[in-house]
Coordinates of C-alpha atoms in Angstrom, one line a residue:
M2 CA -24.6 -11.0 4.3
G3 CA -26.9 -8.3 5.7
Q4 CA -26.6 -4.6 5.1
K5 CA -24.0 -2.7 7.2
S6 CA -25.1 -2.2 10.8
D7 CA -23.8 0.6 13.0
A8 CA -24.7 -1.5 16.1
I9 CA -22.4 -4.3 14.9
V10 CA -19.6 -1.9 14.1
S11 CA -19.9 -0.5 17.7
A12 CA -19.9 -4.0 19.2
V13 CA -16.8 -4.9 17.2
S14 CA -15.1 -1.7 18.4
V15 CA -15.8 -2.6 22.0
S16 CA -14.7 -6.2 21.5
K17 CA -11.3 -5.0 20.1
D18 CA -10.7 -3.0 23.2
G19 CA -11.7 -5.7 25.6
D20 CA -10.2 -8.9 24.3
S21 CA -6.5 -9.0 23.4
D22 CA -6.6 -12.8 22.6
A23 CA -9.0 -12.5 19.6
S24 CA -9.2 -10.5 16.5
Y25 CA -12.6 -9.1 15.4
F26 CA -13.5 -7.7 12.0
Y27 CA -16.8 -7.0 10.3
A28 CA -18.0 -6.1 6.8
G29 CA -21.5 -5.5 5.6
Q30 CA -22.9 -6.9 2.3
D31 CA -21.9 -3.9 0.2
E32 CA -18.3 -4.0 1.5
I33 CA -18.0 -7.7 0.8
I34 CA -19.3 -7.4 -2.7
A35 CA -17.0 -4.4 -3.4
Q36 CA -14.0 -6.3 -2.1
Y37 CA -14.9 -9.3 -4.2
K38 CA -15.1 -7.1 -7.3
A39 CA -11.8 -5.4 -6.5
I40 CA -9.9 -8.7 -6.0
V41 CA -11.6 -11.1 -8.5
L42 CA -13.2 -9.0 -11.2
D43 CA -11.1 -5.9 -11.5
G44 CA -7.7 -6.6 -10.0
G45 CA -6.9 -10.2 -11.2
G46 CA -5.3 -9.4 -14.5
V47 CA -6.4 -11.0 -17.8
S48 CA -9.5 -13.1 -17.2
E49 CA -8.9 -15.7 -19.9
D50 CA -6.7 -16.1 -23.0
Y51 CA -3.9 -18.3 -24.4
I52 CA -0.2 -18.2 -25.1
D53 CA 1.4 -19.9 -28.1
F54 CA 4.9 -21.2 -27.4
S55 CA 7.4 -21.2 -30.3
A56 CA 8.2 -24.9 -29.8
N57 CA 7.7 -27.7 -27.2
F58 CA 7.5 -26.5 -23.6
F59 CA 8.7 -28.0 -20.4
E60 CA 6.2 -28.8 -17.6
D61 CA 6.9 -29.1 -13.8
K62 CA 4.9 -29.6 -10.6
G63 CA 5.8 -29.1 -7.0
E64 CA 4.7 -27.7 -3.6
Y65 CA 4.3 -24.3 -5.3
G66 CA 1.7 -25.6 -7.8
R67 CA 2.3 -26.2 -11.5
A68 CA 4.5 -24.5 -14.1
I69 CA 5.1 -24.4 -17.8
V70 CA 8.4 -23.1 -19.3
G71 CA 9.4 -22.4 -22.9
S72 CA 10.3 -19.9 -25.6
V73 CA 7.7 -17.4 -26.8
S74 CA 7.9 -15.1 -29.8
A75 CA 7.9 -11.3 -29.4
S76 CA 4.8 -11.2 -31.6
E77 CA 2.9 -13.3 -29.0
L78 CA 3.7 -10.9 -26.2
Q79 CA 2.9 -7.9 -28.5
R80 CA -0.5 -9.5 -29.1
L81 CA -1.2 -9.8 -25.4
H82 CA 0.0 -6.2 -24.8
K83 CA -2.2 -4.8 -27.5
S84 CA -5.3 -6.7 -26.2
Y85 CA -4.7 -6.0 -22.5
P86 CA -2.4 -3.0 -22.0
Q87 CA -3.4 -2.6 -18.3
E88 CA -4.6 -6.0 -17.2
L89 CA -1.5 -7.8 -18.4
F90 CA 0.5 -6.1 -15.7
A91 CA -2.0 -6.2 -12.9
G92 CA 0.4 -8.3 -10.8
N93 CA 3.5 -6.4 -11.7
I94 CA 4.9 -4.0 -9.1
R95 CA 6.0 -1.5 -11.8
L96 CA 4.6 -0.1 -15.0
F97 CA 6.9 0.7 -18.0
L98 CA 9.7 3.0 -16.7
G99 CA 10.3 4.5 -20.2
A100 CA 13.2 4.4 -22.5
R101 CA 15.3 7.3 -21.3
K102 CA 18.8 7.8 -22.8
G103 CA 21.3 5.5 -21.2
G104 CA 18.7 3.5 -19.3
I105 CA 18.4 -0.3 -19.4
N106 CA 15.2 -0.2 -21.4
E107 CA 16.9 1.7 -24.2
Q108 CA 19.4 -1.1 -24.4
I109 CA 16.6 -3.7 -24.5
I110 CA 14.9 -1.9 -27.3
K111 CA 18.1 -1.6 -29.2
T112 CA 18.8 -5.3 -29.0
A113 CA 15.3 -6.2 -30.0
R114 CA 15.6 -4.0 -33.1
E115 CA 19.1 -4.7 -34.2
H116 CA 19.8 -8.2 -33.0
P117 CA 16.5 -10.0 -32.5
G118 CA 18.1 -13.4 -32.9
L119 CA 20.2 -12.7 -29.8
F120 CA 17.4 -11.5 -27.6
W121 CA 16.6 -14.8 -26.0
A122 CA 20.1 -15.3 -24.8
L123 CA 20.6 -11.7 -23.4
N124 CA 17.3 -11.3 -21.6
N125 CA 16.3 -12.7 -18.2
G126 CA 12.8 -13.6 -19.5
V127 CA 9.2 -13.1 -18.3
T128 CA 7.3 -14.7 -15.4
I129 CA 3.5 -15.0 -15.5
V130 CA 1.3 -16.1 -12.6
A131 CA -2.1 -17.6 -13.4
D132 CA -5.0 -19.2 -11.6
T133 CA -5.0 -22.1 -14.0
I134 CA -2.9 -23.3 -16.9
E135 CA -4.1 -26.0 -19.3
P136 CA -2.1 -27.1 -22.4
E137 CA -4.2 -27.4 -25.5
K138 CA -5.4 -31.0 -26.0
E139 CA -5.0 -31.1 -29.8
H140 CA -2.1 -33.2 -31.0
A141 CA 1.2 -31.3 -31.5
S142 CA -0.2 -28.0 -30.2
N143 CA 2.1 -25.6 -28.3
R144 CA -0.8 -23.5 -27.1
V145 CA -1.5 -23.1 -23.3
N146 CA -4.8 -21.8 -22.1
L147 CA -4.7 -19.5 -19.1
K148 CA -7.2 -18.0 -16.6
R149 CA -6.8 -14.9 -14.5
F150 CA -3.2 -14.3 -15.3
S151 CA -0.7 -11.4 -15.4
I152 CA 3.0 -10.7 -15.8
V153 CA 4.6 -10.3 -12.4
N154 CA 8.2 -9.9 -13.7
G155 CA 8.9 -8.7 -17.3
C156 CA 6.9 -5.5 -17.8
Q157 CA 10.1 -3.7 -19.0
T158 CA 10.9 -6.6 -21.4
T159 CA 7.4 -6.9 -22.8
S160 CA 6.9 -3.1 -23.1
S161 CA 10.3 -2.7 -24.8
L162 CA 9.5 -5.4 -27.3
V163 CA 6.3 -3.4 -28.1
H164 CA 8.2 -0.1 -28.4
A165 CA 10.9 -1.7 -30.6
E166 CA 8.2 -3.3 -32.9
A167 CA 10.5 -6.3 -32.6
S168 CA 10.2 -9.0 -35.3
P169 CA 8.8 -12.5 -34.5
S170 CA 12.4 -13.8 -34.6
A171 CA 13.0 -12.1 -31.2
K172 CA 12.1 -14.8 -28.6
V173 CA 11.8 -14.7 -24.8
L174 CA 12.0 -17.3 -22.1
V175 CA 8.6 -17.4 -20.5
R176 CA 7.7 -19.2 -17.3
I177 CA 4.0 -19.5 -16.4
I178 CA 3.2 -20.5 -12.8
A179 CA -0.2 -21.7 -11.6
A180 CA 0.7 -20.9 -8.0
K181 CA -1.0 -21.5 -4.7
Q182 CA -2.5 -18.3 -3.3
N183 CA -0.4 -18.2 -0.2
I184 CA 2.9 -17.9 -2.0
R185 CA 2.0 -15.5 -4.8
T186 CA 3.3 -12.4 -2.9
D187 CA 6.6 -14.2 -2.4
I188 CA 6.8 -15.1 -6.1
V189 CA 6.4 -11.4 -6.9
R190 CA 8.9 -10.4 -4.3
Y191 CA 11.7 -12.8 -5.1
N192 CA 11.3 -12.6 -8.9
N193 CA 12.0 -8.9 -8.6
S194 CA 14.8 -9.0 -6.0
Q195 CA 17.5 -8.5 -8.6
N196 CA 16.3 -4.9 -9.2
A197 CA 16.5 -3.7 -5.5
V198 CA 12.7 -3.7 -5.3
R199 CA 11.4 -2.4 -2.0
I200 CA 9.1 -4.7 -0.1
W201 CA 6.2 -2.2 -0.1
S202 CA 6.2 -2.2 -3.9
V203 CA 5.6 -6.0 -3.7
R204 CA 2.8 -5.6 -1.1
S205 CA 1.1 -3.1 -3.3
A206 CA 0.0 -5.9 -5.5
D207 CA -1.7 -8.1 -2.8
N208 CA -5.4 -8.5 -2.4
I209 CA -5.7 -6.1 0.6
Q210 CA -4.1 -3.3 -1.4
K211 CA -6.2 -4.1 -4.5
S212 CA -9.4 -3.8 -2.4
L213 CA -8.3 -0.5 -0.9
R214 CA -7.2 0.9 -4.3
K215 CA -10.7 0.2 -5.6
E216 CA -12.3 2.0 -2.6
F217 CA -10.2 5.1 -3.1
E218 CA -11.0 5.2 -6.9
A219 CA -14.5 6.2 -5.9
I220 CA -13.3 9.5 -4.5
G221 CA -10.6 10.2 -7.0
V222 CA -7.7 9.4 -4.8
D223 CA -4.7 7.5 -6.3
Y224 CA -3.8 4.9 -3.8
A225 CA -0.5 3.0 -3.8
P226 CA 0.2 3.7 -7.4
K227 CA 2.8 1.6 -9.2
L228 CA 6.2 3.0 -10.1
E229 CA 6.4 4.6 -13.5
G230 CA 9.1 6.5 -15.4
A231 CA 8.1 10.0 -14.4
R232 CA 8.4 11.1 -10.8
R233 CA 5.2 12.2 -9.1
K234 CA 4.7 15.5 -7.3
K235 CA 3.8 15.2 -3.6
D236 CA 0.0 15.4 -3.4
L237 CA -2.5 14.6 -0.7
Q238 CA -4.6 12.9 -3.4
I239 CA -1.8 10.4 -4.1
I240 CA -1.3 8.0 -1.2
E241 CA 2.2 6.4 -1.1
L242 CA 2.1 2.9 0.4
D243 CA 5.3 3.2 2.3
K244 CA 4.4 6.5 3.9
V245 CA 0.8 5.6 4.8
A246 CA 2.1 2.4 6.4
Q247 CA 4.3 4.5 8.7
F248 CA 1.3 6.7 9.5
L249 CA -0.9 3.7 10.2
A250 CA 1.8 2.1 12.3
S251 CA 2.2 5.2 14.3
G252 CA -1.3 4.7 15.6
H253 CA -0.2 1.5 17.3
P254 CA 1.7 1.7 20.6
D255 CA 3.7 -1.4 19.6
Y256 CA 4.7 -0.1 16.2
L257 CA 5.4 3.7 16.7
I258 CA 9.1 3.1 17.2
P259 CA 9.5 0.7 14.3
A260 CA 7.6 3.2 12.1
I261 CA 10.3 5.7 12.9
S262 CA 13.3 3.3 12.8
N263 CA 12.7 1.0 9.9
K264 CA 9.6 1.4 7.6
G265 CA 10.6 -1.7 5.6
Q266 CA 10.2 -3.8 8.7
L267 CA 6.5 -2.8 8.8
F268 CA 5.8 -4.9 5.7
D269 CA 7.0 -8.2 7.3
E270 CA 5.6 -9.4 10.6
P271 CA 3.6 -6.3 11.6
Y272 CA 1.9 -6.1 8.2
Q273 CA -1.1 -8.3 9.2
T274 CA -1.7 -6.0 12.2
I275 CA -1.2 -2.7 10.4
F276 CA -3.3 -3.8 7.4
F277 CA -5.7 -5.9 9.5
K278 CA -8.4 -8.1 8.1
G279 CA -11.4 -5.8 7.4
I280 CA -9.4 -2.6 7.1
T281 CA -11.2 0.0 5.0
A282 CA -10.2 3.0 3.1
K283 CA -11.6 5.1 5.9
D284 CA -9.0 3.7 8.3
V285 CA -6.2 4.3 5.8
Y286 CA -7.4 7.8 4.9
L287 CA -7.7 8.9 8.5
A288 CA -4.0 7.9 9.1
W289 CA -3.0 9.7 5.9
L290 CA -4.7 12.9 6.8
V291 CA -3.5 12.9 10.4
G292 CA 0.1 12.1 9.3
N293 CA 0.4 14.8 6.7
I294 CA -1.3 17.4 8.8
S295 CA 1.0 16.4 11.7
E296 CA 4.0 17.0 9.6
S297 CA 2.9 20.5 8.7
K298 CA 2.1 21.2 12.4
R299 CA 5.5 19.9 13.5
Q300 CA 7.3 22.2 11.1
E301 CA 5.2 25.2 12.3
L302 CA 6.0 24.4 16.0
Q303 CA 9.6 23.8 15.3
S304 CA 9.9 27.3 13.7
E305 CA 8.0 28.9 16.6
L306 CA 10.1 27.2 19.3
R307 CA 13.5 27.1 17.5
D308 CA 15.1 29.1 20.4
D309 CA 13.7 26.7 23.1
D310 CA 16.3 24.4 24.6
N311 CA 14.1 21.4 24.0
S312 CA 13.3 22.2 20.3
G313 CA 15.2 19.1 19.3
L314 CA 12.1 17.1 20.5
L315 CA 10.4 18.5 17.3
G316 CA 12.8 16.8 14.9
V317 CA 11.5 15.1 11.8
T318 CA 10.5 11.9 13.6
S319 CA 8.2 13.7 16.0
T320 CA 5.7 13.8 13.2
Y321 CA 4.9 10.2 14.1
W322 CA 4.6 11.1 17.8
I323 CA 2.1 13.8 17.0
S324 CA 0.3 11.5 14.7
Y325 CA 0.2 8.9 17.5
T326 CA -1.2 11.4 20.0
T327 CA -3.8 12.6 17.5
R328 CA -5.0 9.0 16.9
K329 CA -5.4 8.4 20.6
L330 CA -7.5 11.5 20.9
I331 CA -9.7 10.6 17.9
D332 CA -10.0 6.9 18.8
K333 CA -11.1 7.8 22.3
Q334 CA -14.3 9.3 20.9
N335 CA -15.3 6.4 18.6
Y336 CA -16.6 8.5 15.8
F337 CA -15.7 6.1 13.0
S338 CA -18.2 3.5 14.1
S339 CA -20.9 5.8 12.7
S340 CA -22.0 5.4 9.1
V341 CA -22.3 9.3 9.0
V342 CA -18.5 9.5 8.7
T343 CA -18.0 8.4 5.1
L344 CA -15.0 8.3 2.9
G345 CA -16.6 11.0 0.7
C346 CA -16.9 13.3 3.8
M347 CA -13.3 12.6 4.8
N348 CA -12.2 13.9 1.4
R349 CA -13.8 17.3 1.9
P350 CA -11.9 20.4 3.1
E351 CA -14.2 20.8 6.1
F352 CA -13.1 17.4 7.5
A353 CA -9.4 18.1 6.9
S354 CA -9.9 21.4 8.8
A355 CA -11.5 19.5 11.7
I356 CA -8.6 17.0 11.8
A357 CA -6.2 20.0 11.9
R358 CA -7.8 21.1 15.1
Y359 CA -7.2 17.7 16.6
V360 CA -3.6 17.8 15.4
D361 CA -3.2 21.3 17.0
A362 CA -4.4 20.1 20.3
S363 CA -2.4 16.8 20.1
A364 CA 0.8 18.5 19.1
E365 CA 0.6 20.7 22.2
A366 CA -0.2 17.7 24.4
F367 CA 2.8 15.8 22.9
W368 CA 5.2 18.7 23.3
D369 CA 4.2 19.2 27.0
A370 CA 4.5 15.5 27.8
A371 CA 7.8 15.1 25.9
V372 CA 9.4 18.0 27.6
D373 CA 8.2 16.7 31.0
A374 CA 9.5 13.2 30.3
Y375 CA 12.9 14.1 28.8
D376 CA 16.1 14.0 30.8
D377 CA 19.8 13.5 30.0
D378 CA 19.6 9.8 30.6
F379 CA 17.9 9.4 27.2
G380 CA 20.9 10.9 25.4
S381 CA 20.3 13.1 22.4
F382 CA 16.8 14.3 21.4
K383 CA 17.0 12.1 18.3
S384 CA 17.8 9.0 20.4
A385 CA 15.0 9.8 22.8
L386 CA 12.4 9.9 20.0
R387 CA 13.6 6.5 18.9
S388 CA 13.6 5.0 22.4
T389 CA 11.0 2.5 23.7
A390 CA 11.7 3.7 27.3
F391 CA 11.0 7.3 26.3
F392 CA 7.8 6.2 24.6
K393 CA 6.5 4.5 27.7
K394 CA 7.3 7.6 29.8
V395 CA 5.6 10.0 27.4
D396 CA 2.6 7.7 26.8
S397 CA 1.9 7.5 30.6
K398 CA 1.6 11.3 30.6
L399 CA -0.6 11.6 27.5
A400 CA -3.8 10.0 28.9
L401 CA -4.5 12.8 31.4
R402 CA -3.7 15.5 28.8
I403 CA -6.0 13.9 26.3
N404 CA -8.9 13.6 28.8
K405 CA -8.5 17.3 29.5
I406 CA -8.9 18.1 25.8
I407 CA -12.1 16.0 25.6
L408 CA -13.5 17.5 28.8
K409 CA -12.9 21.0 27.6
K410 CA -14.5 20.1 24.3
G411 CA -11.5 21.6 22.5
V412 CA -12.0 19.6 19.4
P413 CA -15.0 19.3 17.0
D414 CA -17.5 16.4 16.8
L415 CA -16.5 14.7 13.5
K416 CA -20.0 13.2 13.1
H417 CA -21.4 16.7 13.2
V418 CA -18.8 17.9 10.7
C419 CA -19.9 15.2 8.2
K420 CA -23.5 15.9 8.7
T421 CA -23.0 19.6 8.1
A422 CA -20.8 19.0 5.1
S423 CA -23.5 16.7 3.7
V424 CA -26.1 19.4 4.0
K425 CA -23.9 22.0 2.4
K426 CA -23.2 19.7 -0.5

């Protein structure tokens, strides 16, 4: 539990490159405490409260843990919503999507107002996940005490009951699960499967993403925000989880092609590698900057070379190839083992400008290697960019080109950029 050591960071970096059979990660005292706060203190939902059931409840136990199921009055959900408007939905993959005309929430609100007695039968109910659940010991009590709990399915129902100012006669079927930690993500995922929820929305509620979200809050970046009613404008300060996962994956030789072909796949087996243990906001933000700047550079090059016979190699998916090449160039110089390169520095325009120079050099290197590697055997340009065989051929040509860029000192020293930016500040 010592303070962060640059020497250990460097040693871990060397170990990662030299040992394919082991996984190394390191966090200093401050990072461990910050992650603890993000997961346990800030991101765990309501710390402690109770729920009063309308009548006797049913209790069950199994491999998943322990559960209590029964009917709850709208007034009880309204009480919790009023007391904990944000914390109550900490584990929910969506926030309230609004009550736009013709939408499902408009119908829920209408039923709650006009036919409260029918609400229980017409609604799917609410699922709550808690650390612990304990029925009140007093005789004939229908109260259940909960610790660290949140609604994981039922945000629309609960919020609609609040908006409708539903009477206590409107009841909802509520299921409370004290689930084992290793199945919580699956509970969220499968309880939301009826609404065509994308898997990255489910992953956004896990502990890794909570910790990253807390880190990004410190620099005013909105990381992996939950889905809401209004559409967000594209903004570098709003990091979308599905997109940044593609950018992170494109830095891995094993996952560049999957990043192009099927981003949903990245959140299954590759997830633990892409969002590795010990991943920091710096790792994520670098991928986000590189990916977005690569897309801008790709468009620029495509416009410049539109009359070239090989311009198809600059199709939309080549953004990830340029991103891959840029990451190889940056990683070769091991700047991020230094504590000088901070998340705050990375959020400054000087740093983005420096990364743009890396992308410029990398885009030219990729274009040169791709044109050299391509032949008619790969089929269309689109097919080539999605081909593992084409990747191997291009990748073998990139190493020499990247070394030339470094030898010519054609890209800036990122540590120097951060030191200079710090002095200016």
